[in-house]
Short mmCIF file of C-alpha atoms and ligand atoms in Angstrom, two decimals:
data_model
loop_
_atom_site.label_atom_id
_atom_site.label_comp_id
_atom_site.label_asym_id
_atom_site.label_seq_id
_atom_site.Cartn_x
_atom_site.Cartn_y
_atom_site.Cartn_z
CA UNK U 1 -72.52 -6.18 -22.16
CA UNK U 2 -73.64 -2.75 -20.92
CA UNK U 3 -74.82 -0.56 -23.64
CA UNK U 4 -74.71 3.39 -24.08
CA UNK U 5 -77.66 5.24 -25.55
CA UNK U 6 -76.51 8.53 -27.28
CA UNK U 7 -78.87 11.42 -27.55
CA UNK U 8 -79.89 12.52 -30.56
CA UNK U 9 -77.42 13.25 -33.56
CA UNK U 10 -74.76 12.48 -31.31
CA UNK U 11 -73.85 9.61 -32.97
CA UNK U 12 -72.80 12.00 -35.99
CA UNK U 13 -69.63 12.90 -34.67
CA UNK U 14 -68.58 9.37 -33.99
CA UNK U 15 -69.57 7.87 -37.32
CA UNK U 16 -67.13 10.48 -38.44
CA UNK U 17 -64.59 9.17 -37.00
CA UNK U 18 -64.08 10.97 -33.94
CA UNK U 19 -63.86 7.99 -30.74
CA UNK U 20 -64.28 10.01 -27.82
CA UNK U 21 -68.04 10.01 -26.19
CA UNK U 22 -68.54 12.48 -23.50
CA UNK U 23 -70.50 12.53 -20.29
CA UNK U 24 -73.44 15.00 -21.62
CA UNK U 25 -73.83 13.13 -24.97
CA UNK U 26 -75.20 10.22 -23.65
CA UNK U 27 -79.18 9.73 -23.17
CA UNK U 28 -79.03 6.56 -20.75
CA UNK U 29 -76.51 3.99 -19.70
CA UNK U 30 -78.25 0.21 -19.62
CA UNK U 31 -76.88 -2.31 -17.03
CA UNK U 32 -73.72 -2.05 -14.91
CA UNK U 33 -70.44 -1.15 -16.78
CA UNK U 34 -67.09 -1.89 -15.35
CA UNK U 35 -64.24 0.92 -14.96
CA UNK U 36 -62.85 1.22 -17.72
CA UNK U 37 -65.35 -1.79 -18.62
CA UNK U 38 -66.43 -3.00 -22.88
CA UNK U 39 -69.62 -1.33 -23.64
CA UNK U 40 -71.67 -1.27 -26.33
CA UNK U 41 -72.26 2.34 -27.78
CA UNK U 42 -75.97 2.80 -29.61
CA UNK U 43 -78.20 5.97 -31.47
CA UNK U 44 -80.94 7.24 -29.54
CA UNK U 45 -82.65 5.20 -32.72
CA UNK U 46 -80.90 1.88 -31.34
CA UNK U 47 -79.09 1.29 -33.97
CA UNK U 48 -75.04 0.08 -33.44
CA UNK U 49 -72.57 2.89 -33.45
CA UNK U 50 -69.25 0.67 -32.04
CA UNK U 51 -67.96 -0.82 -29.05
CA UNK U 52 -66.23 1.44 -26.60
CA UNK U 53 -63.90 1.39 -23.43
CA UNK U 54 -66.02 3.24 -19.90
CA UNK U 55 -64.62 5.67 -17.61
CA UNK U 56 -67.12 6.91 -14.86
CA UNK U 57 -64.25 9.09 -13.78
CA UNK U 58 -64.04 10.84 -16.82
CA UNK U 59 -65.69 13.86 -18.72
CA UNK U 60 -64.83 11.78 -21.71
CA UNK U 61 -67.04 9.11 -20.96
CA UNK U 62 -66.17 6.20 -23.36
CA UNK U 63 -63.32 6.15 -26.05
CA UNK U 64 -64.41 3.39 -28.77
CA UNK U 65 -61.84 1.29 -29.89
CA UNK U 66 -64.19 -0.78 -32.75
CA UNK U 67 -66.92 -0.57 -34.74
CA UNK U 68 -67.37 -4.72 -34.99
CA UNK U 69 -64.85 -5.94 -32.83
CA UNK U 70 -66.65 -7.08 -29.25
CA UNK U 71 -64.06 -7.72 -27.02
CA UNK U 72 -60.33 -5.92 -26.12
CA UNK U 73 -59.04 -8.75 -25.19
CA UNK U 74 -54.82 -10.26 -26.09
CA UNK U 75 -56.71 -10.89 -29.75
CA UNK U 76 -57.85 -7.44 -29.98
CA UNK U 77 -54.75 -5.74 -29.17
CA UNK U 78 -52.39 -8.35 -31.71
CA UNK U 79 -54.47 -7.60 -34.20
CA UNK U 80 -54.50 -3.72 -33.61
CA UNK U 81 -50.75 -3.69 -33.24
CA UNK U 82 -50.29 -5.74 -36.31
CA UNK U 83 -52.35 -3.12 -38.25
CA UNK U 84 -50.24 -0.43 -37.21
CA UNK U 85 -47.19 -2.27 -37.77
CA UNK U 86 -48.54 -2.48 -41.39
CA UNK U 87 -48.66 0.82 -41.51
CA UNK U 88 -45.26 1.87 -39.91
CA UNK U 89 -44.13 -0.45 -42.77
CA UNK U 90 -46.16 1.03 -45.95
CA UNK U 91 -45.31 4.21 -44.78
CA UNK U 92 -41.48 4.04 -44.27
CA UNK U 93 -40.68 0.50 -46.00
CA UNK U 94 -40.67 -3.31 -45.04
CA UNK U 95 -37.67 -3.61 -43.26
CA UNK U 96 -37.95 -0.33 -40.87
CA UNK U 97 -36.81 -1.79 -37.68
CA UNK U 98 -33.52 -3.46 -38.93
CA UNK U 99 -33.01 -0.16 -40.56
CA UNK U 100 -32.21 1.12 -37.65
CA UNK U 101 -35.55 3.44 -37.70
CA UNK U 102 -37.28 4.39 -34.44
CA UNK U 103 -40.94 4.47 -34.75
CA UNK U 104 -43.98 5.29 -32.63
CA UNK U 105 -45.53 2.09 -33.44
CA UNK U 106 -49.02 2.89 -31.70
CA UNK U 107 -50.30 6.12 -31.44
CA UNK U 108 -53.58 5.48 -29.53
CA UNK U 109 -56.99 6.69 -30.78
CA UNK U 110 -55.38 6.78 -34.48
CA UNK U 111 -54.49 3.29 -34.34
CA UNK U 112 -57.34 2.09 -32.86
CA UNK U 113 -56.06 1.74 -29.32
CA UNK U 114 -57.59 4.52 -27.39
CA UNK U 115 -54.67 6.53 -24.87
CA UNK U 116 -52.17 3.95 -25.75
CA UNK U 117 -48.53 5.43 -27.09
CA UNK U 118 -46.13 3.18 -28.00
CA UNK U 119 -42.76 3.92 -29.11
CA UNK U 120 -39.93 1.64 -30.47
CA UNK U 121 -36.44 2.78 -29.81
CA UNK U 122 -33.58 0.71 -32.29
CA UNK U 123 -30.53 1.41 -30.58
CA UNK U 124 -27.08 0.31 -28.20
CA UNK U 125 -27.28 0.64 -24.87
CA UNK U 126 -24.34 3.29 -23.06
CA UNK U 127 -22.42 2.60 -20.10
CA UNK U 128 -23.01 5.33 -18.08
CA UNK U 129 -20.80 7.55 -16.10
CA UNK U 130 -21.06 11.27 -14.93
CA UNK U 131 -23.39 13.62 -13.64
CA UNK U 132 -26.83 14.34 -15.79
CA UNK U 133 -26.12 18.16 -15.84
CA UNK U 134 -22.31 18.03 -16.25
CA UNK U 135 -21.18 21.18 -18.36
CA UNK U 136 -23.73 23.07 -18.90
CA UNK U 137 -24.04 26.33 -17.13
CA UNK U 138 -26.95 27.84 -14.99
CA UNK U 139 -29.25 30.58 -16.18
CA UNK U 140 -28.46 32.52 -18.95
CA UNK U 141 -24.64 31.28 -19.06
CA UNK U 142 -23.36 30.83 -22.10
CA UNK U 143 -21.16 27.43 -22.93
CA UNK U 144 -19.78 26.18 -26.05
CA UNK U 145 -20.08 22.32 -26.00
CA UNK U 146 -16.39 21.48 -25.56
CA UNK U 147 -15.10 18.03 -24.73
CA UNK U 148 -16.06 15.23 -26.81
CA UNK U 149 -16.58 11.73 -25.11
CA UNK U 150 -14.19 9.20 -25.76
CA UNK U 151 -15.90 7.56 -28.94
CA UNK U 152 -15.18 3.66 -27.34
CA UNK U 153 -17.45 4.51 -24.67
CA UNK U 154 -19.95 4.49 -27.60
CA UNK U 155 -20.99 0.94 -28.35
CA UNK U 156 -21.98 -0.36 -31.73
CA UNK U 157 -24.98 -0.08 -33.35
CA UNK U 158 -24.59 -3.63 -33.94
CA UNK U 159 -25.00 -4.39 -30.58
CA UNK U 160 -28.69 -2.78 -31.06
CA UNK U 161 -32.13 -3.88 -29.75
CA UNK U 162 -35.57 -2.68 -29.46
CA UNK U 163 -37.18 -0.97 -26.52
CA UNK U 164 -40.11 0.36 -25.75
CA UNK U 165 -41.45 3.35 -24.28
CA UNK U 166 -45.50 3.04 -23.43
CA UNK U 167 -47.75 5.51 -22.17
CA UNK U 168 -50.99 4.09 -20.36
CA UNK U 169 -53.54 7.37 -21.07
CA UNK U 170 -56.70 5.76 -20.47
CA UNK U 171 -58.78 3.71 -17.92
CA UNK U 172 -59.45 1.29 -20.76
CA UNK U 173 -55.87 0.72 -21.61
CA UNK U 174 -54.94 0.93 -17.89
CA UNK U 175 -57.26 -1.99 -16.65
CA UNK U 176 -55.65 -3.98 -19.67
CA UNK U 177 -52.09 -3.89 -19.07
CA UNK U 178 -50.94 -7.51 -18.55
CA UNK U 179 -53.12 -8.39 -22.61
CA UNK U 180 -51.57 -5.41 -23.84
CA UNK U 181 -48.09 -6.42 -22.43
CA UNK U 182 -48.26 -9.91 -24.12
CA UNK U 183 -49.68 -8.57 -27.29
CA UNK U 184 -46.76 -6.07 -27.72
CA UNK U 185 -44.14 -8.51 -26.88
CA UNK U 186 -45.82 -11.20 -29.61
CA UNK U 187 -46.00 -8.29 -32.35
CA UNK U 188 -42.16 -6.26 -31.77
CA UNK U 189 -40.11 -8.59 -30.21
CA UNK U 190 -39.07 -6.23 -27.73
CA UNK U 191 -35.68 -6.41 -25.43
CA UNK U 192 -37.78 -4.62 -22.58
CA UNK U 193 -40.73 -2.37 -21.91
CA UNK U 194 -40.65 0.63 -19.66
CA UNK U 195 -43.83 3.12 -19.01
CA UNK U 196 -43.84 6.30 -18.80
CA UNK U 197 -47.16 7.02 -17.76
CA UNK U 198 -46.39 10.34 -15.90
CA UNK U 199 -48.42 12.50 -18.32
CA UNK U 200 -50.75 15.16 -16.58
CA UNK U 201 -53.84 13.58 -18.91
CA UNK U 202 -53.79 10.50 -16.66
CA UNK U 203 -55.40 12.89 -13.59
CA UNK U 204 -58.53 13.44 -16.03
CA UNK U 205 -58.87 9.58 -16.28
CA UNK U 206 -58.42 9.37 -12.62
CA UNK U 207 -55.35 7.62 -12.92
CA UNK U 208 -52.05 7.97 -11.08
CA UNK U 209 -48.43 8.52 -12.75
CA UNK U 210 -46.49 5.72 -13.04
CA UNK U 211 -42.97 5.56 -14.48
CA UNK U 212 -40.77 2.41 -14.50
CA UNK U 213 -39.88 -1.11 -16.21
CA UNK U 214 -42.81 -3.36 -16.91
CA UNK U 215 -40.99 -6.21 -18.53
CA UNK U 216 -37.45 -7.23 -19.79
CA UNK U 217 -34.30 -4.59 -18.92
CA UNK U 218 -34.32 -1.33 -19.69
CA UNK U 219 -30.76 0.19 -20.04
CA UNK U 220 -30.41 3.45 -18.63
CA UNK U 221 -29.67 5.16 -21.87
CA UNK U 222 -29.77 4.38 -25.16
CA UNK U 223 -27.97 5.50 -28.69
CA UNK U 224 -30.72 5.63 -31.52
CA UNK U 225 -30.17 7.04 -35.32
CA UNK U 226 -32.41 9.21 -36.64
CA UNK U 227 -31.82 10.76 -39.98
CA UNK U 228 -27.88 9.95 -39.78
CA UNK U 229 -26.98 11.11 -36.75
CA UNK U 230 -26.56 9.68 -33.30
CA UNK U 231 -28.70 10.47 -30.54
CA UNK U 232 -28.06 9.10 -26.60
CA UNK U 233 -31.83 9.24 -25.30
CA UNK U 234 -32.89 8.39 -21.26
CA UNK U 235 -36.29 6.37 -21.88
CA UNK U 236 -36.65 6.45 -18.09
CA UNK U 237 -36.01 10.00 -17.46
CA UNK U 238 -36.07 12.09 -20.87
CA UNK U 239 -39.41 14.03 -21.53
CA UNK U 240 -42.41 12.21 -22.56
CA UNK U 241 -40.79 8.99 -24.13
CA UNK U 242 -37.68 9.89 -24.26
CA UNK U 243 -37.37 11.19 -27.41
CA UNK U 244 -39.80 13.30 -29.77
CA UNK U 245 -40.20 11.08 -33.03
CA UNK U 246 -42.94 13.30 -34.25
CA UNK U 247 -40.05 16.40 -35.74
CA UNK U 248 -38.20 13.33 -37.22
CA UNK U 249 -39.13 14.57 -41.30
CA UNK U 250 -39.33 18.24 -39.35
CA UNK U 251 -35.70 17.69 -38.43
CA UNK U 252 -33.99 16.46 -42.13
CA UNK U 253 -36.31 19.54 -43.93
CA UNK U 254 -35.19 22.31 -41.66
CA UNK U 255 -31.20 20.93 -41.86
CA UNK U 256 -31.57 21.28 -45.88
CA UNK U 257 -32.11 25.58 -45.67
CA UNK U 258 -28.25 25.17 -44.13
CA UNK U 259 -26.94 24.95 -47.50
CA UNK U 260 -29.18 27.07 -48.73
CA UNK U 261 -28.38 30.51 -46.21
CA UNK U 262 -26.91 31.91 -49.67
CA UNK U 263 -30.26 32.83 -50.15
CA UNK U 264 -29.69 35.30 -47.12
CA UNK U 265 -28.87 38.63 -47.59
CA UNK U 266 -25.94 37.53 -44.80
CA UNK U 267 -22.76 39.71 -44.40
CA UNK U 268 -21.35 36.49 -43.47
CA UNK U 269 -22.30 34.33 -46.03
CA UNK U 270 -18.88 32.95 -47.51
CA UNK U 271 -18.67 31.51 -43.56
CA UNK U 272 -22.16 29.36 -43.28
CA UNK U 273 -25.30 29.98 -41.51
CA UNK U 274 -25.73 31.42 -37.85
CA UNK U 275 -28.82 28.80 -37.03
CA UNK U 276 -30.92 29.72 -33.71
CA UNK U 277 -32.28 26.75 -32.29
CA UNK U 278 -34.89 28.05 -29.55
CA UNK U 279 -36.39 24.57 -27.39
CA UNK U 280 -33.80 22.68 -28.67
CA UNK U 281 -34.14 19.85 -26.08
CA UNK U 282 -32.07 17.12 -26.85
CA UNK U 283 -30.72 18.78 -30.15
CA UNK U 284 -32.71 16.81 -32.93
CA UNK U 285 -32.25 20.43 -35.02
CA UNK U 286 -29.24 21.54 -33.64
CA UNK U 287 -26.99 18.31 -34.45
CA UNK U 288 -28.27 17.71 -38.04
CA UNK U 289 -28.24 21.82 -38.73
CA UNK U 290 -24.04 21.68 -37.68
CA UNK U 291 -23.83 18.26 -39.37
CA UNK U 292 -25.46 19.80 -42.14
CA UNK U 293 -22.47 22.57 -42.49
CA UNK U 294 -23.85 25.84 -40.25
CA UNK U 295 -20.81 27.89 -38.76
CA UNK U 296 -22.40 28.29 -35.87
CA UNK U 297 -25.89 26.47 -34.26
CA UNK U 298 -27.02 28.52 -30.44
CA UNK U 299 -29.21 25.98 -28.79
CA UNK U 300 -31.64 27.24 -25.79
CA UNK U 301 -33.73 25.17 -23.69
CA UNK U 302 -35.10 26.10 -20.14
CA UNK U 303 -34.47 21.85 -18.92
CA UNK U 304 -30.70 21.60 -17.93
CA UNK U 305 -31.44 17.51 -17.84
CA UNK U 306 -32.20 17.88 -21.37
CA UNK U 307 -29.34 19.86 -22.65
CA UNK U 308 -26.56 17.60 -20.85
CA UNK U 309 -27.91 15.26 -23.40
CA UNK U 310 -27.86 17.69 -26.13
CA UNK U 311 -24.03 17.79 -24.88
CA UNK U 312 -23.11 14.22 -25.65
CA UNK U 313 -25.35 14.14 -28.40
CA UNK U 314 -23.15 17.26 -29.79
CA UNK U 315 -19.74 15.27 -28.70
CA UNK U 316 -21.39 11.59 -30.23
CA UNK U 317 -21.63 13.40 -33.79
CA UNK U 318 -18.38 15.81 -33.47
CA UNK U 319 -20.19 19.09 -33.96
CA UNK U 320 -19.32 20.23 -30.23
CA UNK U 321 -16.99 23.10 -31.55
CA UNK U 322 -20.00 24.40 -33.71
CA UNK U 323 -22.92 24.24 -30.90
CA UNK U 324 -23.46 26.71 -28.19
CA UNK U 325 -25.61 25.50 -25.84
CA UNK U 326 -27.61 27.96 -23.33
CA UNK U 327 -29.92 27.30 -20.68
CA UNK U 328 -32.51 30.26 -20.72
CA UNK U 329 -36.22 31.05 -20.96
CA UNK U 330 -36.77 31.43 -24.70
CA UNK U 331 -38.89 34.69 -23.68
CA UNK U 332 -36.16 36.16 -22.01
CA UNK U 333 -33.41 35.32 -23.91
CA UNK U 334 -34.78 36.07 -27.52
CA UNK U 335 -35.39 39.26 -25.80
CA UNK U 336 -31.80 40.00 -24.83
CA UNK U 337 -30.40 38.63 -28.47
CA UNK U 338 -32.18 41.53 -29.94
CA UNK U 339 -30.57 43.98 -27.88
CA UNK U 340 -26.93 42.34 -28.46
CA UNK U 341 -27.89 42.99 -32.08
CA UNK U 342 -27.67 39.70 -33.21
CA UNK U 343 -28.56 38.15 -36.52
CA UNK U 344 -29.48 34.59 -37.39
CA UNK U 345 -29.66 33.07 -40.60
CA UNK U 346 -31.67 30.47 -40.11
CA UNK U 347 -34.16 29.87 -36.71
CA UNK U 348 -36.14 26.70 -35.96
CA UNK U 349 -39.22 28.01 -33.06
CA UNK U 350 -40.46 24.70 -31.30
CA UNK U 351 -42.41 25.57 -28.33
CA UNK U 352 -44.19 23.41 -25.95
CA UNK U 353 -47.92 23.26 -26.35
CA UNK U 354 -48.95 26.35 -25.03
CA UNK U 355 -52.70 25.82 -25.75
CA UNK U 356 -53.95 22.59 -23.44
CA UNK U 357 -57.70 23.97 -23.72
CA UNK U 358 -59.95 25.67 -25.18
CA UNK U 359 -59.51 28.78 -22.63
CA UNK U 360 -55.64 28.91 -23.28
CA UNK U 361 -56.31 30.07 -26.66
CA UNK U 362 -55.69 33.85 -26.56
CA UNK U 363 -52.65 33.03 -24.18
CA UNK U 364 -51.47 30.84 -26.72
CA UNK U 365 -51.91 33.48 -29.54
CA UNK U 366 -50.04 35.98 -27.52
CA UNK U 367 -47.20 33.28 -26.76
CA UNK U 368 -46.33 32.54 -30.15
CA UNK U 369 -46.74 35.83 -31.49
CA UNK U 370 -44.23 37.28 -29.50
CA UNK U 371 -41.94 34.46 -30.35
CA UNK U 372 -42.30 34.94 -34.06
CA UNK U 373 -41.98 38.73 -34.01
CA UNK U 374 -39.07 38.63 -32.20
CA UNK U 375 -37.30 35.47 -34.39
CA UNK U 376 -38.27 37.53 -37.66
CA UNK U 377 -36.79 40.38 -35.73
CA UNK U 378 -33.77 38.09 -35.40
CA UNK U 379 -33.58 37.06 -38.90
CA UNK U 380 -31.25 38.79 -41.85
CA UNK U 381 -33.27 39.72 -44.76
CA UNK U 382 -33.98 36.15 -46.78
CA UNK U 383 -33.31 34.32 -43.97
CA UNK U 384 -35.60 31.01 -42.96
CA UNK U 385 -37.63 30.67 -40.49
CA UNK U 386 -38.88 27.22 -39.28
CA UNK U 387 -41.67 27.58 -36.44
CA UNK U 388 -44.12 25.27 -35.08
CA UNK U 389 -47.24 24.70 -33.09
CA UNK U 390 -48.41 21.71 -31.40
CA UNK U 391 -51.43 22.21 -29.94
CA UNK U 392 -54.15 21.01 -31.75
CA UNK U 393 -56.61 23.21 -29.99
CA UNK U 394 -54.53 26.08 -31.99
CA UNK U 395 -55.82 25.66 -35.16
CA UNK U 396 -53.71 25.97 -38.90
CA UNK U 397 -55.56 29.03 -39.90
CA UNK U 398 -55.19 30.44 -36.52
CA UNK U 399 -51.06 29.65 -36.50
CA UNK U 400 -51.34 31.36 -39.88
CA UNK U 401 -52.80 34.72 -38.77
CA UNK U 402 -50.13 34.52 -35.93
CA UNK U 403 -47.67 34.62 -38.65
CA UNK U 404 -49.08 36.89 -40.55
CA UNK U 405 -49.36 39.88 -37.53
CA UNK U 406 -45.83 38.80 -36.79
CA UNK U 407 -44.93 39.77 -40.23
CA UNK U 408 -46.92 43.21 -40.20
CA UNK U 409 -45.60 44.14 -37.03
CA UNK U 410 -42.02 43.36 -38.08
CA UNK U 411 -42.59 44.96 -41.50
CA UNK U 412 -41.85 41.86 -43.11
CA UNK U 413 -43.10 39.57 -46.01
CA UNK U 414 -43.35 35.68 -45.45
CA UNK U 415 -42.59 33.79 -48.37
CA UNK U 416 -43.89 29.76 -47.58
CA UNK U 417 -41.83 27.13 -48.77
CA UNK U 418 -43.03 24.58 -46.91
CA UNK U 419 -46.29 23.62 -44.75
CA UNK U 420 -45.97 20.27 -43.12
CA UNK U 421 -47.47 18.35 -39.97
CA UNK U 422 -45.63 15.61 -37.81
CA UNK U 423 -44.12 12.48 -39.23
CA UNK U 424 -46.07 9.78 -40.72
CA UNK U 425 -45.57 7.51 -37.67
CA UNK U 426 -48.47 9.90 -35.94
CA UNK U 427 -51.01 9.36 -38.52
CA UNK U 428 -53.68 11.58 -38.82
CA UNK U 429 -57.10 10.34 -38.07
CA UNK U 430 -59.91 12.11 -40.40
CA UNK U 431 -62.41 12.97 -38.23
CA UNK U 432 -60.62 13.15 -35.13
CA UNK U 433 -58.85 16.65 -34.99
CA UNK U 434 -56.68 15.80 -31.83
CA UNK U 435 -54.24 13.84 -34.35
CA UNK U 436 -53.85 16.45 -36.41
CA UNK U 437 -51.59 18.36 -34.10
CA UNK U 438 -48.30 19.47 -35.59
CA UNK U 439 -47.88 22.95 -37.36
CA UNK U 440 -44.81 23.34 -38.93
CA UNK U 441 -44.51 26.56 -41.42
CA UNK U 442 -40.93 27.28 -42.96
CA UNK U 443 -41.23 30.85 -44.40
CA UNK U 444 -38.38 32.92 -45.56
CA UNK U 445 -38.42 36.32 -44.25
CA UNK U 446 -37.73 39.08 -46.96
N1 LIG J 501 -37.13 20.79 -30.68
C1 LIG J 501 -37.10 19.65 -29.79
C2 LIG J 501 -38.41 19.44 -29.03
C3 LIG J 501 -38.86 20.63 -28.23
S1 LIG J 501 -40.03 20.23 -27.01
C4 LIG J 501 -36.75 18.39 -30.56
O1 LIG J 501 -36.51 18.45 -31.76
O2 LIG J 501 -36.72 17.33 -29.95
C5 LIG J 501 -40.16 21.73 -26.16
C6 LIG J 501 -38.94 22.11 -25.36
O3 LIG J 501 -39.18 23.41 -24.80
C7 LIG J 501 -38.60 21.22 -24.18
O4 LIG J 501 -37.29 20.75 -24.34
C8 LIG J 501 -38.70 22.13 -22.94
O5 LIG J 501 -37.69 21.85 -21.99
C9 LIG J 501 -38.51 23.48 -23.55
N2 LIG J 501 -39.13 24.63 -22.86
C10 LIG J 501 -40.35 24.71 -22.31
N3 LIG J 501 -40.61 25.96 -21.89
C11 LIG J 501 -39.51 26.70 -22.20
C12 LIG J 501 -39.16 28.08 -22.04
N4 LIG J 501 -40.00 28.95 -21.49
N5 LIG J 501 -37.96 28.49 -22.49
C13 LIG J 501 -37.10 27.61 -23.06
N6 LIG J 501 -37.38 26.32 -23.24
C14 LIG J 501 -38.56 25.86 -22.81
#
């Protein structure tokens, strides 16, 4: 086996906990590795650090994946998945699957797998019919979510199976497909498999995109249940996986302030809660907010392929008469809802990572202060706001401060009832700051 000599204290950082190696940490490579080849990782004393997967291609030179284990091989990647399956399991109870509960079963470096994401979908399949973007109108249009789908085009949940969604983010995991295949299908039981490996990260590994089904069938959309409601996801086609599993516990905490808009100082409080849900994608929020008793939920998203989803996702839960759904730029249209005069009771913030690097930083900071300011300017006196930032580069004390100018500027006061991070399905790898990615603050703005 090839081995990798660190430089000096570089091994620090790894013994940490933290698997990635880069190209200028490493003294001196010793025989011939393979792409995305087993090597051995050392100290510039010698001394065993781990075993590690090695990209020539890449700044981040080798990702270790053990500190004892030798070889990736089927073995590896049973046991690995088995381990994470243990966790899914101590985490959200034994039976999770036949609860109906859809999981990311593997999230890479934090389980061990380095740039392998797994998720399970439980759900029916849907025969399909219609147009992706039916109903939903173009720029800023405005549409309430009328017309509910015949509920017999709905199959059971009875009917359910499991599905996954993989992402291949790393040479490593690339040049290991077929083991990895076979070791998923011995651990979950799958009904089919289908990649979506079209994530921009697979350029910096050298890799192409690659979407499509690697094994089994792979119906062209599903109905999961998340939290009680019903959700029609397109593994295939939907962003990332299909579905973002991560806001799951993000989702059932922000629904609860519905009850609570009392605390508002609301003019129409007797009615229910005006909730704003800006990047509402599919309508994770939006559907459990209306389910949850809001009068009213607006839900903006700039991907019209998204929001015909969050249409029959609206229709599959009979909250259709309470959603508005609007295809705009969240800049734009926040904008323009502050010079209609409009008020909100409750507003859930969810933007796309706006911070990819290290030099998107002050970009970033500008991005989601200006979203904040303008939500608290949005928000009746007591009302709640539930905001979020996923880039990890964007650090909590930096989302914080962001917060806290927003408040200044809008002559506000933040009161935080809650600070919490992504669902326990993306654990959080000390050491390794990547999986520690989610923000979410809910604040009440008095
Ligand atoms: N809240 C969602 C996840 C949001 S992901 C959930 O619970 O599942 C981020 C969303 O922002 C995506 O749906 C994307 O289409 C949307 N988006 C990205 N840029 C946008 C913009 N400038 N204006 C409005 N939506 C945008």
């Amino acid at each position: 086996m090839a081995t990798i000599i660190l430089k000096s204290k570089e091994d620090i950082r790894i013994r940490r906990g933290h698997p990635w190696i880069y190209d200028n940490e490493i003294a001196r490579v010793e025989g011939e590795p393979e792409p995305g080849g087993e090597v051995e990782v050392r100290d510039a004393r010698g001394l065993h650090v781990g075993y590690a997967f090695f990209n020539l291609n890449s700044k981040i030179r080798a990702r270790v994946y053990s500190r004892t284990a030798k070889k990736a091989d089927e073995e590896f990647f049973v046991r690995a998945f088995e381990a994470a399956w243990k966790w899914r399991k101590f985490c959200f109870g034994e039976p999770a699957i036949e609860r109906r509960l859809s999981l990311r079963l593997v999230y890479g470096e934090a389980d061990s797998v380095p740039g392998l994401i797994v998720d399970g979908f439980v759900g029916a399949p849907v025969a399909q019919g219609g147009g992706l973007a039916d109903g939903v109108e173009q720029a800023d249009g405005v549409e309430r979510a009328e017309g509910d789908i015949p509920t017999k085009s709905i199959p059971p949940l009875d009917t359910q199976g499991l599905w996954l969604s993989v992402q291949f983010l790393s040479l490593g995991v690339e040049v290991r497909k077929a083991e990895i295949l076979k070791a998923l299908r011995s651990v979950f039981n799958p009904d089919g498999i289908a990649e979506r490996s079209d994530a921009p990260v697979r350029a910096l590994e050298g890799l192409p995109e690659s979407v499509g089904v690697l094994w089994g069938s792979v119906p062209e959309r599903i109905v999961i249940e998340e939290n009680g409601a019903l959700f029609e996801i397109d593994l295939l086609g939907g962003q990332k996986t299909g579905w973002f599993l991560d806001q799951r516990a993000n989702r059932a905490a922000a629904a609860k302030y519905v009850s609570r808009a009392q605390w508002a100082d609301s003019p129409n409080k007797a009615i229910g809660a005006r909730v704003l849900d800006m990047f509402c994608n599919q309508g994770g929020f939006s559907v459990l907010a209306a389910k949850a008793g809001a009068a009213s939920v607006l839900a903006v998203d700039s991907s019209r392929d998204a929001l015909a989803l969050l249409r029959k996702n609206a229709a599959l839960n009979s909250v259709s008469d309470r959603i508005t759904i609007v295809e705009a730029n969240a800049f734009d249209y926040l904008r323009d809802l502050e010079k209609m005069g409009q008020r909100f009771d409750l507003i859930i913030l969810d933007p796309p990572a706006f911070a990819k690097n290290r030099a998107a930083l002050e970009g970033a900071r500008r991005g989601y202060k200006e979203l904040n300011l303008r939500a608290m300017h949005l928000l009746e006196r007591g009302g709640v706001l539930v905001t979020f930032s996923c880039s990890h580069w964007f650090s909590p004390e930096m989302f914080d401060a962001v917060l806290a100018d927003a408040a200044f500027d809008s002559n506000r006061r933040l009161h935080i009832l809650e600070e919490r991070t992504q669902d326990l399905d993306h654990p959080i790898l000390s050491g390794y700051d990547e999986s520690r990615y989610l923000k979410c603050r809910i604040v009440q703005v008095v």
